[in-house]
């Protein structure tokens, strides 16, 4: 399939029992890989980077407030040009990562843009050398770039970790053959994996989907197929993780980063103690949450011990059914409209204009995401929709991201980007709205139990599992600092955190120790995963505030999303009377999960 840009009405693919699933129309970015507009933007980017460096290098500290504003806005236009080009190449690639032409286009454009933007490396380095008094004077002047100050405050937070100009240029140029190359190897390897399940050959996404099948034998067959293939590939994945962890450690050492997590905390604009408070609160809650829930689930399934293929199993009384695309769309849009019609209005174009790619296809990237592209265009959502109830929640989740990205776009390219900790707020809130809407309509006790159990499992996967992932990464990077890790070393770290987080209700099949291999966040965004738990805890606290005082909540919520990255999390939460730095804040969020488990236990009485 070479013609990617098509009318949204024709950009659909049939799937059994699911209806017509939409595909992306990428023509809002570029009409084709050989489009004249793409070539023109590449030429414009090259010229803009060279002109910017010629005009501003060695001059930043001498600019007047008005000149600095012009400088920042030119830098932002360059960001938009580069972002549009790479968004198009990246989205096209993720539709089929095994297509050599798409991979080549992305690799070639990435290399070209890296070369073009090398002259800009001076900007952050020289900017961070501006004396504090001049910086404050320029960025608080009425005719200056004061609205951009939050962006540059974050940039200046990197000052203690900044290297020489020559070293920074080397790292910039080397990026295409360093982490980016290992990332591509991981993506292309996982996308090409196939799994033999009772004679049926499936891709990764479809095989993982079997772990939620109603038939226990089918779940087990899927889990064992995953273990076989992950085991066969574990040396390659071990090499990828060893290399990336060591590369990160080397750069962190040169930058004098105090911990492997420091860079992530800085980019998230969150204090290490806030993350530690979150992590400690969740770990302390393991016995009250995951351990207790899974013991309850084992009783429901009539098992002495759960196996890994039972973790996300449907309840016995839950009727298996596929949710067609039209029903999923209506469910989410109705839930959004129930909160505020404006929320549904913001989500509607995703369905109508080719902004969603929903179907499972060979070579397509697994999982789901919402890509903001650039603020002069619009976001795109990727799904692997298979019609499970959890897929409906994934749709609600990713549309939450998309709506957030649309609202924040008004801030402009530099200010729209939201730190990861806050980026999960709208997505998890969208899930919560959808869940609450479904629960309110459910009168049958068995259906209510299934809904509650599903939500508890989603929350455990978002909070407990992601903090366990974070602990896994912390321990892996600490162990790698002591030397090369064998596959068995990494497997042992994985199993340690699985035992701690899942509890005594489980016995783990041989082969489960390799299930760390397919998690993309460990490769693409080290220590990203705590953002999910941060977002879930934040949303639980927000939703409690909404229930306590619904009057005026919607306006404050939209204001928070529109702010994008222009405010610190403490400023964004203040209108709701919430403070993430308070350890009790996280306990409040966790208590909502605990309350759902209490209700489920009460149904057993």
Coordinates of C-alpha atoms in Angstrom, one line a residue:
X1 CA 0.0 0.0 0.0
X2 CA 1.8 3.1 -1.2
X3 CA -1.1 5.6 -1.5
X4 CA -1.4 6.6 2.2
X5 CA -3.2 9.9 1.6
X6 CA -6.8 9.2 0.8
X7 CA -10.2 10.6 1.6
X8 CA -11.2 9.8 5.1
X9 CA -14.4 8.1 3.9
X10 CA -12.4 5.5 2.0
X11 CA -9.7 5.1 4.5
X12 CA -11.3 2.1 6.2
X13 CA -10.6 -1.6 6.4
X14 CA -13.1 -4.3 7.2
X15 CA -12.6 -6.6 10.2
X16 CA -14.8 -9.5 11.2
X17 CA -17.7 -8.4 13.4
X18 CA -16.1 -5.1 14.2
X19 CA -17.4 -3.0 11.3
X20 CA -15.2 -0.7 9.2
X21 CA -12.1 0.4 11.1
X22 CA -10.6 3.7 10.1
X23 CA -7.1 4.3 8.8
X24 CA -5.1 7.5 8.9
X25 CA -5.3 10.2 6.3
X26 CA -1.9 11.8 6.5
X27 CA -2.5 14.3 3.8
X28 CA -3.0 17.1 6.4
X29 CA 0.8 16.7 6.9
X30 CA 1.9 15.7 3.3
X31 CA 0.2 14.1 0.4
X32 CA 2.9 11.6 -0.3
X33 CA 6.6 10.9 0.4
X34 CA 7.5 12.6 -2.9
X35 CA 5.2 15.6 -2.4
X36 CA 6.7 18.9 -3.5
X37 CA 5.6 20.4 -0.2
X38 CA 7.8 18.0 1.7
X39 CA 10.8 18.8 -0.4
X40 CA 10.1 22.5 0.0
X41 CA 9.8 22.2 3.7
X42 CA 13.1 20.4 3.9
X43 CA 14.8 23.2 1.9
X44 CA 13.1 25.8 4.1
X45 CA 14.3 24.0 7.2
X46 CA 17.9 23.9 6.0
X47 CA 17.8 27.6 5.2
X48 CA 16.1 28.6 8.4
X49 CA 18.6 26.7 10.6
X50 CA 21.6 28.2 8.8
X51 CA 20.1 31.7 9.0
X52 CA 19.2 31.3 12.7
X53 CA 22.7 30.3 13.6
X54 CA 24.2 33.2 11.5
X55 CA 21.9 35.7 13.1
X56 CA 22.1 34.7 16.8
X57 CA 25.2 32.6 17.6
X58 CA 27.4 34.4 20.2
X59 CA 24.7 37.2 20.5
X60 CA 22.0 35.8 22.8
X61 CA 23.1 37.5 25.9
X62 CA 23.1 40.9 24.1
X63 CA 19.5 40.7 22.7
X64 CA 16.9 43.2 23.8
X65 CA 13.6 41.8 25.0
X66 CA 11.9 42.5 21.6
X67 CA 14.8 40.9 19.8
X68 CA 14.7 37.9 22.1
X69 CA 11.0 37.5 21.4
X70 CA 11.7 37.4 17.7
X71 CA 14.5 34.9 18.2
X72 CA 12.3 32.6 20.2
X73 CA 9.5 32.8 17.6
X74 CA 11.9 32.0 14.8
X75 CA 13.2 29.0 16.9
X76 CA 9.6 27.9 17.3
X77 CA 8.9 28.0 13.5
X78 CA 11.9 25.8 13.0
X79 CA 10.6 23.4 15.6
X80 CA 7.3 23.2 13.7
X81 CA 8.9 22.6 10.3
X82 CA 11.1 19.8 11.7
X83 CA 8.2 18.3 13.7
X84 CA 5.8 18.2 10.7
X85 CA 8.4 16.4 8.6
X86 CA 9.3 13.8 11.2
X87 CA 5.7 13.3 12.3
X88 CA 4.8 12.4 8.8
X89 CA 7.7 10.0 8.4
X90 CA 7.2 8.5 11.8
X91 CA 3.4 7.9 11.5
X92 CA 3.8 6.4 8.1
X93 CA 6.6 4.1 9.4
X94 CA 4.5 3.0 12.4
X95 CA 1.7 1.9 10.1
X96 CA 4.1 -0.8 8.8
X97 CA 7.5 -1.0 10.5
X98 CA 8.5 -4.0 8.3
X99 CA 8.2 -2.0 5.1
X100 CA 11.7 -1.2 3.9
X101 CA 10.7 1.9 2.0
X102 CA 9.0 3.4 5.0
X103 CA 11.9 2.6 7.3
X104 CA 14.3 4.1 4.7
X105 CA 12.3 7.3 4.4
X106 CA 12.2 7.8 8.2
X107 CA 15.9 7.0 8.6
X108 CA 16.9 9.3 5.7
X109 CA 14.8 12.2 6.9
X110 CA 16.0 11.7 10.5
X111 CA 19.6 11.9 9.3
X112 CA 19.0 14.9 7.1
X113 CA 17.2 16.8 9.9
X114 CA 19.9 15.9 12.4
X115 CA 22.5 17.4 10.0
X116 CA 20.4 20.5 9.3
X117 CA 19.7 21.2 13.0
X118 CA 23.4 20.7 14.1
X119 CA 23.9 24.5 13.8
X120 CA 21.2 25.0 16.4
X121 CA 23.0 23.1 19.1
X122 CA 24.5 26.4 20.3
X123 CA 21.1 27.7 21.2
X124 CA 20.4 25.9 24.5
X125 CA 24.1 25.9 25.5
X126 CA 24.6 29.6 24.9
X127 CA 21.2 30.4 26.4
X128 CA 22.1 28.7 29.6
X129 CA 25.2 30.8 29.9
X130 CA 23.2 34.0 30.0
X131 CA 23.7 35.5 33.5
X132 CA 20.6 35.2 35.7
X133 CA 20.1 38.9 36.1
X134 CA 20.0 39.5 32.3
X135 CA 17.8 36.4 31.8
X136 CA 15.3 37.7 34.4
X137 CA 15.3 41.2 33.0
X138 CA 14.7 40.1 29.4
X139 CA 12.1 37.5 30.2
X140 CA 10.0 39.7 32.5
X141 CA 10.0 42.8 30.2
X142 CA 6.5 43.6 28.9
X143 CA 7.7 43.7 25.2
X144 CA 9.7 40.5 25.6
X145 CA 9.2 36.7 25.5
X146 CA 7.7 36.5 29.0
X147 CA 5.0 34.0 28.0
X148 CA 7.8 31.6 27.0
X149 CA 9.6 31.8 30.3
X150 CA 8.3 28.4 31.6
X151 CA 10.0 26.7 28.7
X152 CA 13.3 28.4 29.3
X153 CA 13.1 27.9 33.0
X154 CA 13.0 24.2 32.3
X155 CA 15.9 24.5 29.8
X156 CA 18.0 26.4 32.4
X157 CA 17.3 23.6 34.9
X158 CA 19.7 21.6 32.7
X159 CA 22.6 24.1 33.3
X160 CA 24.4 22.0 35.9
X161 CA 24.4 19.0 33.5
X162 CA 25.5 20.8 30.3
X163 CA 28.6 19.7 28.4
X164 CA 30.9 21.7 26.2
X165 CA 29.6 22.9 22.9
X166 CA 31.8 20.5 21.0
X167 CA 30.6 17.5 23.1
X168 CA 27.0 18.5 22.7
X169 CA 27.4 18.7 19.0
X170 CA 29.0 15.3 18.9
X171 CA 26.1 13.8 20.9
X172 CA 23.6 15.5 18.6
X173 CA 25.3 14.1 15.4
X174 CA 25.8 10.7 17.0
X175 CA 22.1 10.3 18.0
X176 CA 21.1 8.7 14.7
X177 CA 23.5 5.8 15.1
X178 CA 23.2 5.6 18.9
X179 CA 19.9 5.2 20.8
X180 CA 17.8 5.9 17.7
X181 CA 19.3 3.0 15.9
X182 CA 18.8 0.6 18.8
X183 CA 15.2 1.9 19.1
X184 CA 14.6 1.1 15.5
X185 CA 16.1 -2.4 15.9
X186 CA 13.8 -3.0 18.8
X187 CA 10.7 -1.8 16.9
X188 CA 11.4 -3.7 13.8
X189 CA 12.2 -6.9 15.7
X190 CA 9.0 -6.8 17.8
X191 CA 6.9 -5.9 14.8
X192 CA 8.2 -8.9 12.9
X193 CA 7.8 -11.4 15.7
X194 CA 5.4 -14.3 15.0
X195 CA 3.9 -16.7 17.4
X196 CA 2.6 -20.2 16.7
X197 CA -0.6 -20.7 18.8
X198 CA -2.0 -24.2 18.2
X199 CA -1.0 -24.0 14.6
X200 CA -2.2 -20.5 14.0
X201 CA 0.5 -17.9 13.3
X202 CA -0.1 -14.6 15.0
X203 CA 1.7 -11.3 15.5
X204 CA 2.6 -9.8 18.9
X205 CA -0.6 -7.7 19.4
X206 CA -3.0 -10.6 18.6
X207 CA -1.0 -13.0 20.8
X208 CA -1.0 -10.7 23.8
X209 CA -4.8 -10.3 23.2
X210 CA -5.2 -14.0 23.8
X211 CA -4.3 -13.4 27.5
X212 CA -7.8 -11.9 27.9
X213 CA -9.6 -14.7 26.1
X214 CA -12.5 -16.4 27.9
X215 CA -11.1 -19.9 27.3
X216 CA -8.3 -20.7 29.8
X217 CA -6.7 -23.2 27.4
X218 CA -6.5 -20.5 24.8
X219 CA -5.0 -18.0 27.3
X220 CA -2.4 -20.6 28.3
X221 CA -1.5 -21.4 24.7
X222 CA -1.0 -17.6 24.1
X223 CA 1.2 -17.2 27.2
X224 CA 3.4 -20.2 26.3
X225 CA 3.8 -19.1 22.7
X226 CA 4.9 -15.7 24.0
X227 CA 7.4 -17.3 26.4
X228 CA 8.9 -19.5 23.6
X229 CA 9.5 -16.6 21.2
X230 CA 10.7 -14.2 23.9
X231 CA 13.1 -16.9 25.1
X232 CA 14.4 -17.4 21.6
X233 CA 15.0 -13.7 21.3
X234 CA 16.1 -12.9 24.8
X235 CA 19.8 -12.5 23.9
X236 CA 19.0 -9.8 21.3
X237 CA 16.7 -8.0 23.7
X238 CA 19.4 -8.3 26.5
X239 CA 21.9 -6.8 24.2
X240 CA 19.6 -3.9 23.3
X241 CA 18.9 -3.2 27.0
X242 CA 22.6 -3.6 28.0
X243 CA 23.7 -1.2 25.3
X244 CA 21.1 1.5 26.0
X245 CA 21.6 1.4 29.7
X246 CA 25.3 1.7 29.3
X247 CA 25.0 4.5 26.8
X248 CA 22.7 6.3 29.2
X249 CA 25.2 5.8 32.1
X250 CA 28.1 7.1 30.1
X251 CA 26.2 10.3 29.1
X252 CA 24.8 10.7 32.7
X253 CA 28.4 10.4 34.0
X254 CA 29.7 13.1 31.6
X255 CA 26.7 15.3 32.5
X256 CA 27.2 14.6 36.2
X257 CA 23.6 13.5 36.6
X258 CA 23.2 12.3 40.2
X259 CA 20.9 9.4 39.3
X260 CA 19.8 7.6 36.2
X261 CA 16.3 9.0 36.9
X262 CA 17.4 12.6 37.1
X263 CA 17.0 13.4 33.4
X264 CA 13.5 12.0 33.3
X265 CA 12.5 14.0 36.4
X266 CA 13.9 17.2 34.9
X267 CA 12.0 16.6 31.6
X268 CA 8.8 15.9 33.5
X269 CA 9.3 19.1 35.6
X270 CA 8.7 17.1 38.7
X271 CA 10.7 16.9 41.9
X272 CA 12.4 13.6 42.7
X273 CA 10.8 13.6 46.2
X274 CA 7.3 13.8 44.6
X275 CA 8.1 10.7 42.5
X276 CA 9.6 8.9 45.5
X277 CA 6.4 9.7 47.5
X278 CA 4.3 8.2 44.8
X279 CA 6.5 5.1 44.4
X280 CA 6.6 4.5 48.2
X281 CA 2.8 5.0 48.6
X282 CA 2.1 2.5 45.8
X283 CA 4.6 -0.2 47.1
X284 CA 3.2 0.2 50.6
X285 CA -0.3 -0.4 49.1
X286 CA 0.6 -3.6 47.2
X287 CA -0.9 -5.8 50.0
X288 CA -4.1 -3.8 50.1
X289 CA -4.5 -3.6 46.3
X290 CA -3.0 -6.2 44.0
X291 CA -2.3 -8.9 46.5
X292 CA -5.8 -8.7 47.9
X293 CA -7.6 -8.4 44.6
X294 CA -5.8 -11.3 43.0
X295 CA -6.6 -13.6 45.9
X296 CA -10.2 -12.6 45.4
X297 CA -9.9 -13.3 41.6
X298 CA -8.4 -16.7 42.3
X299 CA -11.5 -17.6 44.3
X300 CA -13.8 -16.4 41.5
X301 CA -11.9 -18.6 39.0
X302 CA -11.9 -21.6 41.4
X303 CA -8.1 -21.8 41.5
X304 CA -5.7 -22.3 44.3
X305 CA -3.1 -20.3 42.4
X306 CA -3.3 -17.9 39.5
X307 CA -1.1 -18.4 36.5
X308 CA 0.2 -15.4 34.5
X309 CA -2.4 -16.1 31.8
X310 CA -5.2 -15.6 34.5
X311 CA -4.1 -12.1 35.5
X312 CA -6.3 -10.4 32.9
X313 CA -8.8 -13.2 32.4
X314 CA -12.5 -12.2 32.2
X315 CA -14.7 -13.3 35.1
X316 CA -16.5 -16.6 34.6
X317 CA -19.9 -14.9 34.6
X318 CA -18.8 -12.3 32.1
X319 CA -20.3 -13.0 28.7
X320 CA -17.8 -12.9 25.9
X321 CA -18.7 -10.4 23.2
X322 CA -17.0 -8.3 20.6
X323 CA -17.7 -4.5 20.8
X324 CA -18.1 -3.2 17.2
X325 CA -16.4 0.0 16.2
X326 CA -19.6 2.0 16.0
X327 CA -20.6 0.9 19.5
X328 CA -17.2 1.8 20.8
X329 CA -17.3 5.2 19.2
X330 CA -20.8 5.9 20.6
X331 CA -19.9 4.7 24.1
X332 CA -16.9 7.0 24.4
X333 CA -18.4 10.1 22.7
X334 CA -21.6 9.7 24.9
X335 CA -19.4 9.5 28.1
X336 CA -17.4 12.5 27.0
X337 CA -20.6 14.5 26.2
X338 CA -22.0 13.5 29.7
X339 CA -19.2 15.4 31.3
X340 CA -19.4 18.3 28.9
X341 CA -20.6 18.5 25.2
X342 CA -17.5 20.4 24.4
X343 CA -15.3 17.4 25.2
X344 CA -17.2 15.2 22.7
X345 CA -17.1 18.0 20.1
X346 CA -13.3 18.0 20.4
X347 CA -13.1 14.2 20.0
X348 CA -15.5 14.0 17.1
X349 CA -13.0 14.9 14.2
X350 CA -10.8 12.0 15.2
X351 CA -13.5 9.7 13.9
X352 CA -14.7 11.8 10.9
X353 CA -11.4 13.1 9.4
X354 CA -9.0 10.1 9.3
X355 CA -7.2 10.9 12.5
X356 CA -7.4 7.3 13.9
X357 CA -5.7 4.2 12.6
X358 CA -7.6 1.4 14.3
X359 CA -7.1 -2.0 12.7
X360 CA -4.5 -4.7 13.5
X361 CA -2.3 -5.1 10.4
X362 CA 0.9 -7.0 9.6
X363 CA 3.9 -4.9 10.5
X364 CA 1.9 -2.2 12.3
X365 CA 3.4 -1.0 15.6
X366 CA 1.9 -2.7 18.6
X367 CA 0.0 -0.9 21.4
X368 CA -1.6 2.4 21.1
X369 CA -0.6 6.1 21.2
X370 CA -1.7 9.6 20.4
X371 CA 0.9 11.6 18.5
X372 CA 0.4 15.4 18.8
X373 CA 2.4 16.1 15.5
X374 CA 2.7 19.9 15.5
X375 CA 0.4 22.6 16.8
X376 CA -0.4 23.9 13.2
X377 CA -1.8 20.5 12.3
X378 CA -3.6 18.0 14.7
X379 CA -3.0 14.8 16.6
X380 CA -3.3 11.3 15.2
X381 CA -4.3 8.2 17.3
X382 CA -3.0 4.7 16.7
X383 CA -4.9 1.7 18.1
X384 CA -4.8 -2.0 17.6
X385 CA -8.6 -2.5 18.0
X386 CA -9.8 -6.1 18.5
X387 CA -13.2 -5.4 19.9
X388 CA -12.5 -6.3 23.6
X389 CA -14.1 -4.1 26.3
X390 CA -10.6 -3.1 27.3
X391 CA -10.1 -1.8 23.7
X392 CA -13.0 0.6 24.3
X393 CA -11.2 1.9 27.4
X394 CA -8.0 2.3 25.3
X395 CA -9.9 4.3 22.8
X396 CA -11.2 6.5 25.6
X397 CA -7.7 6.8 26.9
X398 CA -6.0 7.8 23.6
X399 CA -8.8 10.2 22.7
X400 CA -8.2 11.9 26.1
X401 CA -4.6 12.5 25.0
X402 CA -5.8 13.7 21.6
X403 CA -8.3 16.2 23.1
X404 CA -5.6 17.4 25.5
X405 CA -3.2 17.9 22.6
X406 CA -5.8 19.9 20.6
X407 CA -6.6 22.2 23.6
X408 CA -2.9 22.7 24.4
X409 CA -2.0 23.6 20.8
X410 CA -3.3 27.1 21.4
X411 CA -0.1 27.7 23.5
X412 CA 2.1 27.3 20.5
X413 CA 4.7 24.7 19.7
X414 CA 7.1 25.4 22.6
X415 CA 4.5 25.7 25.3
X416 CA 2.0 23.0 24.2
X417 CA 4.1 20.0 25.1
X418 CA 3.0 18.7 28.5
X419 CA 5.4 16.9 30.9
X420 CA 4.7 13.2 30.9
X421 CA 3.4 13.3 34.5
X422 CA 0.6 15.6 33.4
X423 CA 0.3 14.2 29.9
X424 CA -1.5 11.1 31.3
X425 CA -4.2 13.2 33.1
X426 CA -6.7 13.7 30.3
X427 CA -6.2 10.2 29.0
X428 CA -6.9 8.5 32.4
X429 CA -9.7 11.0 33.0
X430 CA -11.3 10.0 29.7
X431 CA -11.2 6.3 30.8
X432 CA -12.8 7.2 34.1
X433 CA -15.6 9.1 32.5
X434 CA -16.3 6.1 30.2
X435 CA -16.2 3.7 33.1
X436 CA -18.5 5.8 35.3
X437 CA -21.0 6.3 32.4
X438 CA -21.1 2.5 31.8
X439 CA -21.4 1.8 35.6
X440 CA -24.3 4.2 36.0
X441 CA -26.3 2.4 33.3
X442 CA -25.6 -1.1 34.7
X443 CA -28.3 -2.5 37.0
X444 CA -27.5 -6.3 36.6
X445 CA -25.3 -7.3 39.6
X446 CA -23.2 -9.7 37.5
X447 CA -22.5 -7.0 34.9
X448 CA -21.7 -4.5 37.6
X449 CA -19.3 -6.9 39.2
X450 CA -17.6 -7.5 35.8
X451 CA -17.3 -3.8 35.2
X452 CA -15.9 -3.1 38.6
X453 CA -13.4 -5.9 38.4
X454 CA -12.3 -4.7 34.9
X455 CA -11.8 -1.2 36.2
X456 CA -9.8 -2.5 39.2
X457 CA -7.6 -4.5 36.9
X458 CA -7.0 -1.5 34.7
X459 CA -6.1 0.6 37.7
X460 CA -3.8 -2.1 39.0
X461 CA -2.2 -2.3 35.6
X462 CA -1.8 1.5 35.5
X463 CA -0.6 2.0 39.1
X464 CA 0.8 -1.2 40.6
X465 CA 2.2 -2.7 37.4
X466 CA 3.8 0.6 36.2
X467 CA 5.4 1.3 39.5
X468 CA 6.7 -2.3 39.4
X469 CA 8.1 -1.5 35.9
X470 CA 9.7 1.6 37.3
X471 CA 11.4 -0.4 40.1
X472 CA 12.5 -3.0 37.5
X473 CA 14.2 -0.2 35.5
X474 CA 15.8 1.4 38.6
X475 CA 17.2 -2.0 39.6
X476 CA 18.3 -2.9 36.0
X477 CA 20.2 0.4 35.6
X478 CA 21.8 0.1 39.0
X479 CA 22.9 -3.5 38.2
X480 CA 24.2 -2.5 34.8
X481 CA 26.4 0.1 36.5
X482 CA 28.2 -2.9 38.1
X483 CA 28.8 -4.6 34.7
X484 CA 27.3 -6.4 31.8
X485 CA 24.0 -8.2 32.5
X486 CA 23.3 -11.7 31.2
X487 CA 19.7 -12.5 30.2
X488 CA 19.5 -14.5 33.4
X489 CA 20.5 -11.4 35.4
X490 CA 17.7 -9.3 33.8
X491 CA 15.2 -12.2 34.2
X492 CA 16.0 -12.4 37.9
X493 CA 15.3 -8.6 38.4
X494 CA 12.0 -9.0 36.5
X495 CA 10.8 -11.9 38.6
X496 CA 11.8 -10.2 41.8
X497 CA 9.5 -7.2 41.1
X498 CA 6.7 -9.5 39.8
X499 CA 6.7 -11.5 43.1
X500 CA 6.6 -8.3 45.1
X501 CA 3.9 -6.5 43.1
X502 CA 1.6 -9.4 42.3
X503 CA 1.7 -11.3 45.6
X504 CA 1.2 -14.8 46.8
X505 CA -1.9 -15.5 44.6
X506 CA 0.4 -16.4 41.7
X507 CA 2.7 -19.1 40.6
X508 CA 4.7 -18.2 37.6
X509 CA 5.2 -20.5 34.7
X510 CA 8.7 -21.2 33.3
X511 CA 9.3 -18.6 30.6
X512 CA 7.5 -15.7 32.3
X513 CA 10.9 -14.4 33.4
X514 CA 11.5 -13.1 29.8
X515 CA 8.3 -11.0 29.6
X516 CA 10.3 -7.8 30.1
X517 CA 11.5 -8.1 26.6
X518 CA 8.6 -6.7 24.7
X519 CA 7.9 -3.6 26.9
X520 CA 8.7 -0.6 24.6
X521 CA 8.9 2.1 27.3
X522 CA 12.1 0.6 28.7
X523 CA 13.7 1.1 25.3
X524 CA 12.2 4.3 24.0
X525 CA 11.7 6.4 27.2
X526 CA 13.6 5.1 30.3
X527 CA 11.7 5.7 33.5
X528 CA 8.6 7.0 31.6
X529 CA 6.4 4.4 33.3
X530 CA 5.8 6.2 36.6
X531 CA 3.9 8.9 34.6
X532 CA 1.0 6.4 34.2
X533 CA 0.8 5.9 38.0
X534 CA 1.2 9.6 38.5
X535 CA -1.7 10.3 36.1
X536 CA -4.0 7.7 37.6
X537 CA -3.4 8.9 41.1
X538 CA -3.9 12.5 40.0
X539 CA -7.1 11.6 38.1
X540 CA -8.5 9.7 41.1
X541 CA -8.0 12.8 43.2
X542 CA -9.4 15.0 40.5
X543 CA -12.5 12.8 40.1
X544 CA -13.1 12.8 43.8
X545 CA -12.9 16.7 43.7
X546 CA -15.4 16.6 40.8
X547 CA -17.9 14.4 42.8
X548 CA -17.5 16.6 45.9
X549 CA -17.9 19.9 44.0
X550 CA -19.1 19.5 40.4
X551 CA -20.1 23.2 40.0
X552 CA -17.6 24.9 37.9
X553 CA -15.3 21.9 37.7
X554 CA -15.5 21.6 33.9
X555 CA -14.2 25.1 33.3
X556 CA -11.3 24.5 35.6
X557 CA -10.6 21.2 33.9
X558 CA -10.5 22.7 30.4
X559 CA -8.3 25.5 31.7
X560 CA -5.8 22.9 33.0
X561 CA -5.7 21.1 29.6
X562 CA -5.4 24.4 27.7
X563 CA -2.3 25.3 29.8
X564 CA -0.2 22.5 28.2
X565 CA 3.3 22.9 29.5
X566 CA 3.0 26.5 30.5
X567 CA 2.5 25.8 34.2
X568 CA 4.1 23.6 36.9
X569 CA 1.9 20.7 38.3
X570 CA 1.5 22.6 41.5
X571 CA 0.0 25.6 39.7
X572 CA -2.4 23.4 37.7
X573 CA -3.7 21.5 40.7
X574 CA -4.0 24.5 43.0
X575 CA -7.5 25.5 41.7
X576 CA -8.7 22.1 42.7
X577 CA -7.2 22.3 46.2
X578 CA -4.8 19.4 45.4
X579 CA -1.0 19.1 46.1
X580 CA 1.0 16.2 44.6
X581 CA 3.9 17.0 47.0
X582 CA 1.7 15.9 50.0
X583 CA 2.2 12.2 50.6
X584 CA -1.5 12.0 51.6
X585 CA -2.4 13.0 48.1
X586 CA -1.3 9.7 46.7
X587 CA -3.1 7.8 49.5
X588 CA -6.3 9.6 48.5
X589 CA -5.9 8.3 44.9
X590 CA -5.1 4.8 46.0
X591 CA -8.1 4.7 48.3
X592 CA -10.4 4.9 45.3
X593 CA -9.0 1.6 44.0
X594 CA -9.3 0.2 47.5
X595 CA -12.9 1.2 47.7
X596 CA -13.7 -0.6 44.5
X597 CA -12.1 -3.8 45.9
X598 CA -14.1 -3.3 49.1
X599 CA -17.3 -3.2 47.0
X600 CA -16.3 -6.4 45.1
X601 CA -15.5 -8.2 48.4
X602 CA -18.9 -7.0 49.7
X603 CA -20.6 -8.7 46.8
X604 CA -19.1 -12.0 48.0
X605 CA -20.7 -11.7 51.5

